[in-house]
Coordinates of C-alpha atoms in Angstrom, one line a residue:
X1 CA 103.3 114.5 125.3
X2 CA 99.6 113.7 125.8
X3 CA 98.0 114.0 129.0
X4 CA 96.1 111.4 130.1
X5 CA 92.7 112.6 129.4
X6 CA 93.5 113.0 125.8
X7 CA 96.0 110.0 125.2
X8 CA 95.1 109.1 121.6
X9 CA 94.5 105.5 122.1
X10 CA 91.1 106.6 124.5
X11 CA 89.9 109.0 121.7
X12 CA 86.4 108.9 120.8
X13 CA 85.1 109.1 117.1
X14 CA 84.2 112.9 117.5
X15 CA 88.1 113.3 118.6
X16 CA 89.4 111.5 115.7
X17 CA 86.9 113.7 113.5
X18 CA 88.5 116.7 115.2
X19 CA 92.2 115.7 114.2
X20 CA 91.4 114.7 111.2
X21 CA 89.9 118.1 110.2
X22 CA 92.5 120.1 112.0
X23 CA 94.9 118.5 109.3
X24 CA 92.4 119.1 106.1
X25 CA 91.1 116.1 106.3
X26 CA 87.0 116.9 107.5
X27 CA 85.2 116.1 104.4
X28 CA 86.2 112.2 104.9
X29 CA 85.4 112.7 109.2
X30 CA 81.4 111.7 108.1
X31 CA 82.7 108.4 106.4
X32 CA 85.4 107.5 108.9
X33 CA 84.1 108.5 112.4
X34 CA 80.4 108.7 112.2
X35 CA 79.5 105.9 109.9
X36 CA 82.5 103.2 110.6
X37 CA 82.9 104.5 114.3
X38 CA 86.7 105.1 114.2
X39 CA 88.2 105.9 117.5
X40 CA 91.7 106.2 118.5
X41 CA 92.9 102.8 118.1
X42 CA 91.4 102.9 114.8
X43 CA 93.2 105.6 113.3
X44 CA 96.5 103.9 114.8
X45 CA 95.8 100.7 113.2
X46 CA 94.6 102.3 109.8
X47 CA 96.4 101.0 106.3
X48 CA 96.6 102.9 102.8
X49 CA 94.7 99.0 102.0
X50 CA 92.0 99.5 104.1
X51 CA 91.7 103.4 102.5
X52 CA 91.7 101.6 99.4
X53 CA 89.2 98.5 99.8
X54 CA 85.7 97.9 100.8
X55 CA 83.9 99.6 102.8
X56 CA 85.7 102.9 102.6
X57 CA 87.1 102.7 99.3
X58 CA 88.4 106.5 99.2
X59 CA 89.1 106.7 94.8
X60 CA 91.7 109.4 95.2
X61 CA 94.9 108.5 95.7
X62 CA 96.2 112.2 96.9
X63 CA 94.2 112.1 99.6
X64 CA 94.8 108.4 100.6
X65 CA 98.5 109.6 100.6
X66 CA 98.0 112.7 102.4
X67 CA 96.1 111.0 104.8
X68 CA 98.4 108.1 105.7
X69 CA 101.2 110.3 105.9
X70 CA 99.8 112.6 108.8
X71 CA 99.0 109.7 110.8
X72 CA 102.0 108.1 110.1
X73 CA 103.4 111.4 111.3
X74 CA 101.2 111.4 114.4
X75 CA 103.0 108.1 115.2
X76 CA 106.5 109.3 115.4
X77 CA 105.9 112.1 117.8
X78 CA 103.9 110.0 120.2
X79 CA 105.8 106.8 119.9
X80 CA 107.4 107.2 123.4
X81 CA 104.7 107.9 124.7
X82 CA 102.8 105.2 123.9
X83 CA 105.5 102.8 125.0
X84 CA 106.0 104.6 128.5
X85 CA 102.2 104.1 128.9
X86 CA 102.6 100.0 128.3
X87 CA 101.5 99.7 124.5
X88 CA 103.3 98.2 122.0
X89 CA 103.8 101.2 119.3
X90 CA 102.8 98.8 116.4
X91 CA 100.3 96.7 117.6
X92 CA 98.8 98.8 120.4
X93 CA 98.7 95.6 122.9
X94 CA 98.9 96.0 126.4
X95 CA 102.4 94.8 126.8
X96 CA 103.1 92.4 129.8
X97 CA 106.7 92.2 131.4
X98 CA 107.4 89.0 130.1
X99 CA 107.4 90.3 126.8
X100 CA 108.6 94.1 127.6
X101 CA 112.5 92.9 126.7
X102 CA 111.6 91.9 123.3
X103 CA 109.0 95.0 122.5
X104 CA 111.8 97.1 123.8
X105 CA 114.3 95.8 120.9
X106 CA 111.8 96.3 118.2
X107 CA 110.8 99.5 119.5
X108 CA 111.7 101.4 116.3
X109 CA 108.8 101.8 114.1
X110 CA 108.8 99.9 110.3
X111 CA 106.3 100.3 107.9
X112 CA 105.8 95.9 108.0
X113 CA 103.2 93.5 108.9
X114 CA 103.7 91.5 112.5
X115 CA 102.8 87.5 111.5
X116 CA 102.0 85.6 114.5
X117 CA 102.9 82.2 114.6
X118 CA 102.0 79.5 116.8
X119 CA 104.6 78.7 120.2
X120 CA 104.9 82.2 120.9
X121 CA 107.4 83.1 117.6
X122 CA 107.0 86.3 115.7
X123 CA 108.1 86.3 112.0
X124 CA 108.3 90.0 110.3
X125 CA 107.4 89.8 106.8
X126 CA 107.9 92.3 104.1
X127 CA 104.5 94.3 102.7
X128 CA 105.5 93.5 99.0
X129 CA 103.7 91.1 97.0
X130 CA 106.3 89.4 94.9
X131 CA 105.5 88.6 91.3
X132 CA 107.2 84.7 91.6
X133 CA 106.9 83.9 87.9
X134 CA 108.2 80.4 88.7
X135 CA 105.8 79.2 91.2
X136 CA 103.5 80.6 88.3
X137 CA 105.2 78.2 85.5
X138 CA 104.9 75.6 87.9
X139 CA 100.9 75.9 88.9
X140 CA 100.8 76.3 84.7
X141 CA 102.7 72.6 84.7
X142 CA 100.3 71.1 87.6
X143 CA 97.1 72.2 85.6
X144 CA 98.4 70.6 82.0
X145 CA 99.3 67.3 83.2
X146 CA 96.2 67.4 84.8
X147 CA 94.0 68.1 81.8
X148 CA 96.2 65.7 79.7
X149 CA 95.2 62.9 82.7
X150 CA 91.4 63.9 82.4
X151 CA 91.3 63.9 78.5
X152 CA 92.8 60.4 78.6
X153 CA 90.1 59.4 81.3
X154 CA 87.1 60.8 79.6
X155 CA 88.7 58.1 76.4
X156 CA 88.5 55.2 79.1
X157 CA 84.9 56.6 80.4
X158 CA 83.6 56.4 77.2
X159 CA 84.3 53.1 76.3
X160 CA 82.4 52.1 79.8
X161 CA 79.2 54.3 78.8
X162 CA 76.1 52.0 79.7
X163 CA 74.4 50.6 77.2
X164 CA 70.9 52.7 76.4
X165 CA 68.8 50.0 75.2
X166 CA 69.7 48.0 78.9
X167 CA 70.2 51.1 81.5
X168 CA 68.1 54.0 80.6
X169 CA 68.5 57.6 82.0
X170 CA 67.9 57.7 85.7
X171 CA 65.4 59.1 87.2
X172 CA 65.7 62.6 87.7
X173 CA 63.5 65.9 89.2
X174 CA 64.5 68.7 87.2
X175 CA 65.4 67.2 83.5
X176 CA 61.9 65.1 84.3
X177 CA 60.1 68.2 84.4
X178 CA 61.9 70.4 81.6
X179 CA 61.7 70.2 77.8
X180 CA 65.2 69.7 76.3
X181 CA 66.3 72.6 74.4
X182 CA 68.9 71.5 72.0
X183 CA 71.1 74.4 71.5
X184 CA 71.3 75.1 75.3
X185 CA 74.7 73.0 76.1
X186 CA 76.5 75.3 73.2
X187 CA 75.0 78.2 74.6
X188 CA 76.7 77.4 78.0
X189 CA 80.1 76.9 76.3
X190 CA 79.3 80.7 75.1
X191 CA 78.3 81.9 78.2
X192 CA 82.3 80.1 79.3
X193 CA 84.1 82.0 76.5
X194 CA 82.5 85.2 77.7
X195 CA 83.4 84.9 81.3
X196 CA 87.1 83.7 80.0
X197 CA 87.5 86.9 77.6
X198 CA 86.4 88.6 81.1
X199 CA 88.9 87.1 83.1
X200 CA 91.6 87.4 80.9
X201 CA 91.1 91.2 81.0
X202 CA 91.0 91.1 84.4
X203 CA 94.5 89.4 84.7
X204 CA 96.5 91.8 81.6
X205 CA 95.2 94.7 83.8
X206 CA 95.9 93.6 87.6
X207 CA 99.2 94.7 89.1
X208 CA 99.4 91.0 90.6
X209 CA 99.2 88.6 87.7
X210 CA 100.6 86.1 88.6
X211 CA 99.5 85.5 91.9
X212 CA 96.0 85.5 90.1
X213 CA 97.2 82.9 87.8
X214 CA 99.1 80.5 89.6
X215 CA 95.6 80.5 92.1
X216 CA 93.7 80.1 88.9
X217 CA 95.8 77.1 87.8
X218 CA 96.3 75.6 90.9
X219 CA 92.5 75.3 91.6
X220 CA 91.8 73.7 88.5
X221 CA 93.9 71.5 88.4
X222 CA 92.6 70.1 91.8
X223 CA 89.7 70.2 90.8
X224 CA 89.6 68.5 87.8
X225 CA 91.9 66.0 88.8
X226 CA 89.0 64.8 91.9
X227 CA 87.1 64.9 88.4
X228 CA 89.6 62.5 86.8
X229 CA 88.7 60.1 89.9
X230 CA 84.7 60.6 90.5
X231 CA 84.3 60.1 86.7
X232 CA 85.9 56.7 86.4
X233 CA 84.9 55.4 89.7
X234 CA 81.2 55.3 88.8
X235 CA 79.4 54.7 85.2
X236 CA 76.5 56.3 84.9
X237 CA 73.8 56.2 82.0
X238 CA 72.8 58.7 80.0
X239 CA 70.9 61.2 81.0
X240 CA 69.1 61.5 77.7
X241 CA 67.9 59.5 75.2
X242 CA 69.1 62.3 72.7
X243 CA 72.9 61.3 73.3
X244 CA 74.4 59.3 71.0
X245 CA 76.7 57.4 72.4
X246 CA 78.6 53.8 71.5
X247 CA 80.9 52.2 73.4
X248 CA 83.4 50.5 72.2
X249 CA 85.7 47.6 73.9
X250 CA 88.9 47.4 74.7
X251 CA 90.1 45.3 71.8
X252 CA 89.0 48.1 69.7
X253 CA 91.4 50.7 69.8
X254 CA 95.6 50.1 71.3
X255 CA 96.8 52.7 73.7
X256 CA 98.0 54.9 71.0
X257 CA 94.8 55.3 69.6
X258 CA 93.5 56.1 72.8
X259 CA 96.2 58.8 73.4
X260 CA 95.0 60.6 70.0
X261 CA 91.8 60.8 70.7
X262 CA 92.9 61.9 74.1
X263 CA 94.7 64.9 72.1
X264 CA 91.9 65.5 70.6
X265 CA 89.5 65.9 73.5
X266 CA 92.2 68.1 75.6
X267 CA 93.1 70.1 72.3
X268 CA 89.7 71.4 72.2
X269 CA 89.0 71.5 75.6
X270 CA 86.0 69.5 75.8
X271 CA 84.2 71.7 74.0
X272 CA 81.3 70.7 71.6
X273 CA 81.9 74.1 69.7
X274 CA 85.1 73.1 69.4
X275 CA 83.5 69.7 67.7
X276 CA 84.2 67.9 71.1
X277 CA 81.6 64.6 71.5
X278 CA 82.5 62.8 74.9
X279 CA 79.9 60.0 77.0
X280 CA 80.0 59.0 80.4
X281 CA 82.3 61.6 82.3
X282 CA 79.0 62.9 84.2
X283 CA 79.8 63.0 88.1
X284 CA 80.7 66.0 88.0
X285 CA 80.1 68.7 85.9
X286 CA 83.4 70.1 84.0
X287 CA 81.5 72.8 82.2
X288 CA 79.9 73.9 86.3
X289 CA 83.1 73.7 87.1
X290 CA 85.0 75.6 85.3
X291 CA 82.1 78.5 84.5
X292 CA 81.8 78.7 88.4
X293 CA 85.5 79.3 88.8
X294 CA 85.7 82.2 86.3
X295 CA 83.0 83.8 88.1
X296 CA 84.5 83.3 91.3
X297 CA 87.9 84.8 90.3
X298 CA 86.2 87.6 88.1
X299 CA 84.1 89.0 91.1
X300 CA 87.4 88.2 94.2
X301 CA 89.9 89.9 91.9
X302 CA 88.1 93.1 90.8
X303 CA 87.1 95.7 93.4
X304 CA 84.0 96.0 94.9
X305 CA 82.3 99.5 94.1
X306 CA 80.0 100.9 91.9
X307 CA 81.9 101.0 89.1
X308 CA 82.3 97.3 89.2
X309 CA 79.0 96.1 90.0
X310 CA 77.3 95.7 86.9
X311 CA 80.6 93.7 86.0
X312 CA 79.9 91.4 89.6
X313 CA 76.1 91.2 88.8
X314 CA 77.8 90.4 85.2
X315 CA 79.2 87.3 86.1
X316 CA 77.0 86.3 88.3
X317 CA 74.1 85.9 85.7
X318 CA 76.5 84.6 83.7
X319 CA 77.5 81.6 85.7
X320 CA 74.1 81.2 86.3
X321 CA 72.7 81.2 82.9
X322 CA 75.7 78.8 81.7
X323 CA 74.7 76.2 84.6
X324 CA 70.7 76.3 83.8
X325 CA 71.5 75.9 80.2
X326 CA 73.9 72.8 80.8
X327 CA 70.2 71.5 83.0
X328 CA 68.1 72.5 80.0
X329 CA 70.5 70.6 77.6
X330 CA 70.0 68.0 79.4
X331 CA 73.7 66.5 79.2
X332 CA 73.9 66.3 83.2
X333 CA 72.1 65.3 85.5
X334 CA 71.2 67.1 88.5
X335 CA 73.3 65.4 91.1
X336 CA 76.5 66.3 88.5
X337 CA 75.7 70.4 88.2
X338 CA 75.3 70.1 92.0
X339 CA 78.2 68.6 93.1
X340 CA 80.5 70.7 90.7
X341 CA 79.0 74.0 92.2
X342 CA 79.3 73.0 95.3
X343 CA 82.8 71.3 95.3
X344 CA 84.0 74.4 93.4
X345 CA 82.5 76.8 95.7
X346 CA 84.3 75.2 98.6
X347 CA 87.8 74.5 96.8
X348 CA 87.6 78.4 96.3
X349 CA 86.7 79.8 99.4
X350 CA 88.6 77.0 101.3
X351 CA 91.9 77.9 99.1
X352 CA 91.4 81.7 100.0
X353 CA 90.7 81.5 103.3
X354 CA 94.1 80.0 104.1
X355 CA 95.9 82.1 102.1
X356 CA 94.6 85.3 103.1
X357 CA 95.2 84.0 106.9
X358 CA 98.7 83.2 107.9
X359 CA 97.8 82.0 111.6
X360 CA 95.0 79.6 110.2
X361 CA 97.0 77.9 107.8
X362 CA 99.9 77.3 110.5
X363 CA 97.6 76.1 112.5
X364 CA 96.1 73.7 109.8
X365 CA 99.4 73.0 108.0
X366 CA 99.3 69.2 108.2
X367 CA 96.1 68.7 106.6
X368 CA 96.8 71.6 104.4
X369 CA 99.7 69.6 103.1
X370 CA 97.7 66.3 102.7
X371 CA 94.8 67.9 100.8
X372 CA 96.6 70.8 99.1
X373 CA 100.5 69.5 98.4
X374 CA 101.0 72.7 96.3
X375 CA 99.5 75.5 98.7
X376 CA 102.3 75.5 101.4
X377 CA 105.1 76.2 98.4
X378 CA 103.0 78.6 96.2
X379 CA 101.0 80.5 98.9
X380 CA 104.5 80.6 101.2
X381 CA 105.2 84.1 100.9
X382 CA 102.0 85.6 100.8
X383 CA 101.3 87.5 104.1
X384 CA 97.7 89.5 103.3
X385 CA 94.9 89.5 100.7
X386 CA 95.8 90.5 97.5
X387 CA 94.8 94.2 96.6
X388 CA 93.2 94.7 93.6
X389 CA 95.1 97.0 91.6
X390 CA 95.7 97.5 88.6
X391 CA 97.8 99.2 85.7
X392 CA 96.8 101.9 82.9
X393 CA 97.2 101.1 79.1
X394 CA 100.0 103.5 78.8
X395 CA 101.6 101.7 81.9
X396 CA 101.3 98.2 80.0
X397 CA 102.4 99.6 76.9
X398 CA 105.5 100.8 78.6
X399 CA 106.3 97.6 80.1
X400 CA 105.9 95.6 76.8
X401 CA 108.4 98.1 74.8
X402 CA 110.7 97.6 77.6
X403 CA 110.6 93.9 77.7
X404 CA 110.6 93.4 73.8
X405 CA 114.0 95.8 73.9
X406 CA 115.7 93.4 76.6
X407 CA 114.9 90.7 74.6
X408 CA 116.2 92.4 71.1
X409 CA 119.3 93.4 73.3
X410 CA 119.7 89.5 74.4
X411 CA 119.0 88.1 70.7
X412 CA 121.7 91.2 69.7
X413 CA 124.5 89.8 71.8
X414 CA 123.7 86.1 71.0
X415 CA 124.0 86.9 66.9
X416 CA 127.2 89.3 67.4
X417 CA 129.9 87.9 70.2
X418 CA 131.4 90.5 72.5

């Protein structure tokens, strides 16, 4: 039992430093107590995540073990103590009568995250990140109808392309004041390929695949589909006399014409390396877009130390490369690189925000609902950020013998009857 002058939640740093190298612990007391201040509470409140993650980010897993396991220790043999005192043994509250009956049946201490909810409910929520393949399958689903819907769009914007000869390219700062350089659009599509083959590897790797994906898919698909609407609203010229571009009418071509060429455009991807000519769908940028996403989920999804910064400061160039070559090009104006930065950059951050915050989104649920339909059914089980971690080669290669023999055991018993 702890006296009251050294009742752990009133420790000071230099305290906490003490315990920690009274347990073996001292050559991590610098990091933890004099340069991120840890006190009492602190070590009370401390996760294996927060071992793990920025700004700590402790790389060996023994002693992130070791270490949560003495405090975890430390918890049992004071937990009375801490309760007769007025604290709530898991989230160290000062706990007021009104809510003394219901800490004292949840008194027992579980290794579980507390989710507050709004009108004074608590909902306990296992630590585990579930894989959810289906909620995967069905953010896969969202994005292809989408991109089918946008391919057969960018047929229908065509067609509506200005003519040159009557509406010129609009005025415009930055393509006014730069030569056009050709080769630079392709170039972009390169710098896309590279940042795809990045983020691929990122998602074989991470322990949480499919979480990744699903967030992946569900993002652009929104996004593109706002595309499928800002692109058709308005038709703007070209925004170079390079492009050659002829409409055609409507009498031209019947709507199955219209959905080849639509298979076309979404079966390369929009690409022009892929042999990909499309006119009109400028407002906004599907090559910003999507470059800007891949950087954004590369540099979120991989941790952030040393070892990974080069790959950060990769992507980063990268993106920004592939967004001044799509200017240089001069394919875009402006106003369309612009807006898909910025909408992207905002779909991202506004996406993650919610999700790694359980109490904002319940509090926001109703516009949440309007503006994201799909975020309340595939982010409903998530209750904290996604660690990054990831598996070995050998730990992949395991996992891929083992599926391929349930599958050769299921084909077995489907070609022989018990």
């Amino acid at each position: 039992m702890e006296n009251a002058e050294n009742f752990v939640l009133d420790w000071t740093s230099e305290q906490v430093a003490n315990w920690l190298t009274q347990k073996g612990h001292g050559k991590y007391a610098p990091l933890l107590c004099d340069q991120h201040r840890l006190d009492g509470r602190g070590l009370f409140l401390l996760h294996e995540e927060d071992l793990k993650s920025p700004p700590i980010s402790i790389e060996i897993l023994g002693d992130i073990k070791r270490i949560i396991y003495d405090i975890e220790s430390f918890k049992k043999e004071i937990h009375n103590d801490i309760r007769d005192r007025g604290y709530d043994p898991r989230s160290l509250v000062k706990i007021t009568r009104s809510h003394s009956a219901m800490v004292e049946s949840t008194s027992s201490y579980v290794s579980r995250e507390v989710v507050v909810i709004p009108r004074g409910n608590f909902k306990v929520q296992d630590n585990i990140l579930k894989p959810e393949l289906v909620k995967m399958v069905v953010a896969a689903v969202y994005l292809f109808v989408v991109s089918w819907i946008l391919a057969f769009v960018m047929v229908i914007v065509h067609d509506r392309v200005p003519d040159m000869k009557k509406y010129p390219p609009l005025p415009d700062i930055f393509l006014d004041n730069i030569p056009l350089v050709p080769w630079a659009f392709k170039l972009s599509e390169i710098c896309g390929t590279l940042l795809m083959f990045i983020w691929i590897s990122v998602c074989i790797f991470h322990k949480h695949r499919t979480i990744l994906l699903r967030r992946f898919f569900a993002l652009l698909g929104t996004a593109y589909l706002l595309r499928s609407v800002t692109v058709v609203i308005t038709s703007l010229s070209v925004p170079g006399e390079h492009i050659e571009c002829s409409p055609r009418t409507y009498s031209d071509q019947s709507i199955r014409q219209k959905l080849e060429e639509a298979f076309i455009i979404w079966k390369g991807a929009g690409l022009s390396i892929q042999g990909i000519n499309t006119c009109g769908d400028y407002l906004f940028s599907g090559h910003t877009t999507a470059v800007t996403f891949l950087n954004f989920f590369i540099t979120e999804y991989t941790p952030n130390t040393q070892i990974f910064y080069v790959l950060h400061l990769l992507a980063w160039v990268v993106n920004i490369l592939a967004i001044g070559c799509i200017l240089a090009s001069h394919e875009h104006y402006s106003i369309d690189v612009f807006i898909a930065f910025y909408i992207t950059s905002r779909l991202f951050l506004y996406y993650h925000s919610l999700a790694n915050n359980q109490a904002l989104y319940q509090k926001d649920s109703h516009r949440v609902r309007i503006w994201f339909p799909l975020f309340g059914y595939l982010e409903s089980s998530m209750t904290r950020r996604v660690p990054n971690e990831y598996h070995t080669l050998g730990e992949i290669f395991v996992y891929v013998m083992k599926k391929i023999k349930q599958l050769m055991i299921i084909v077995r018993n489907m070609i022989i009857p018990m």
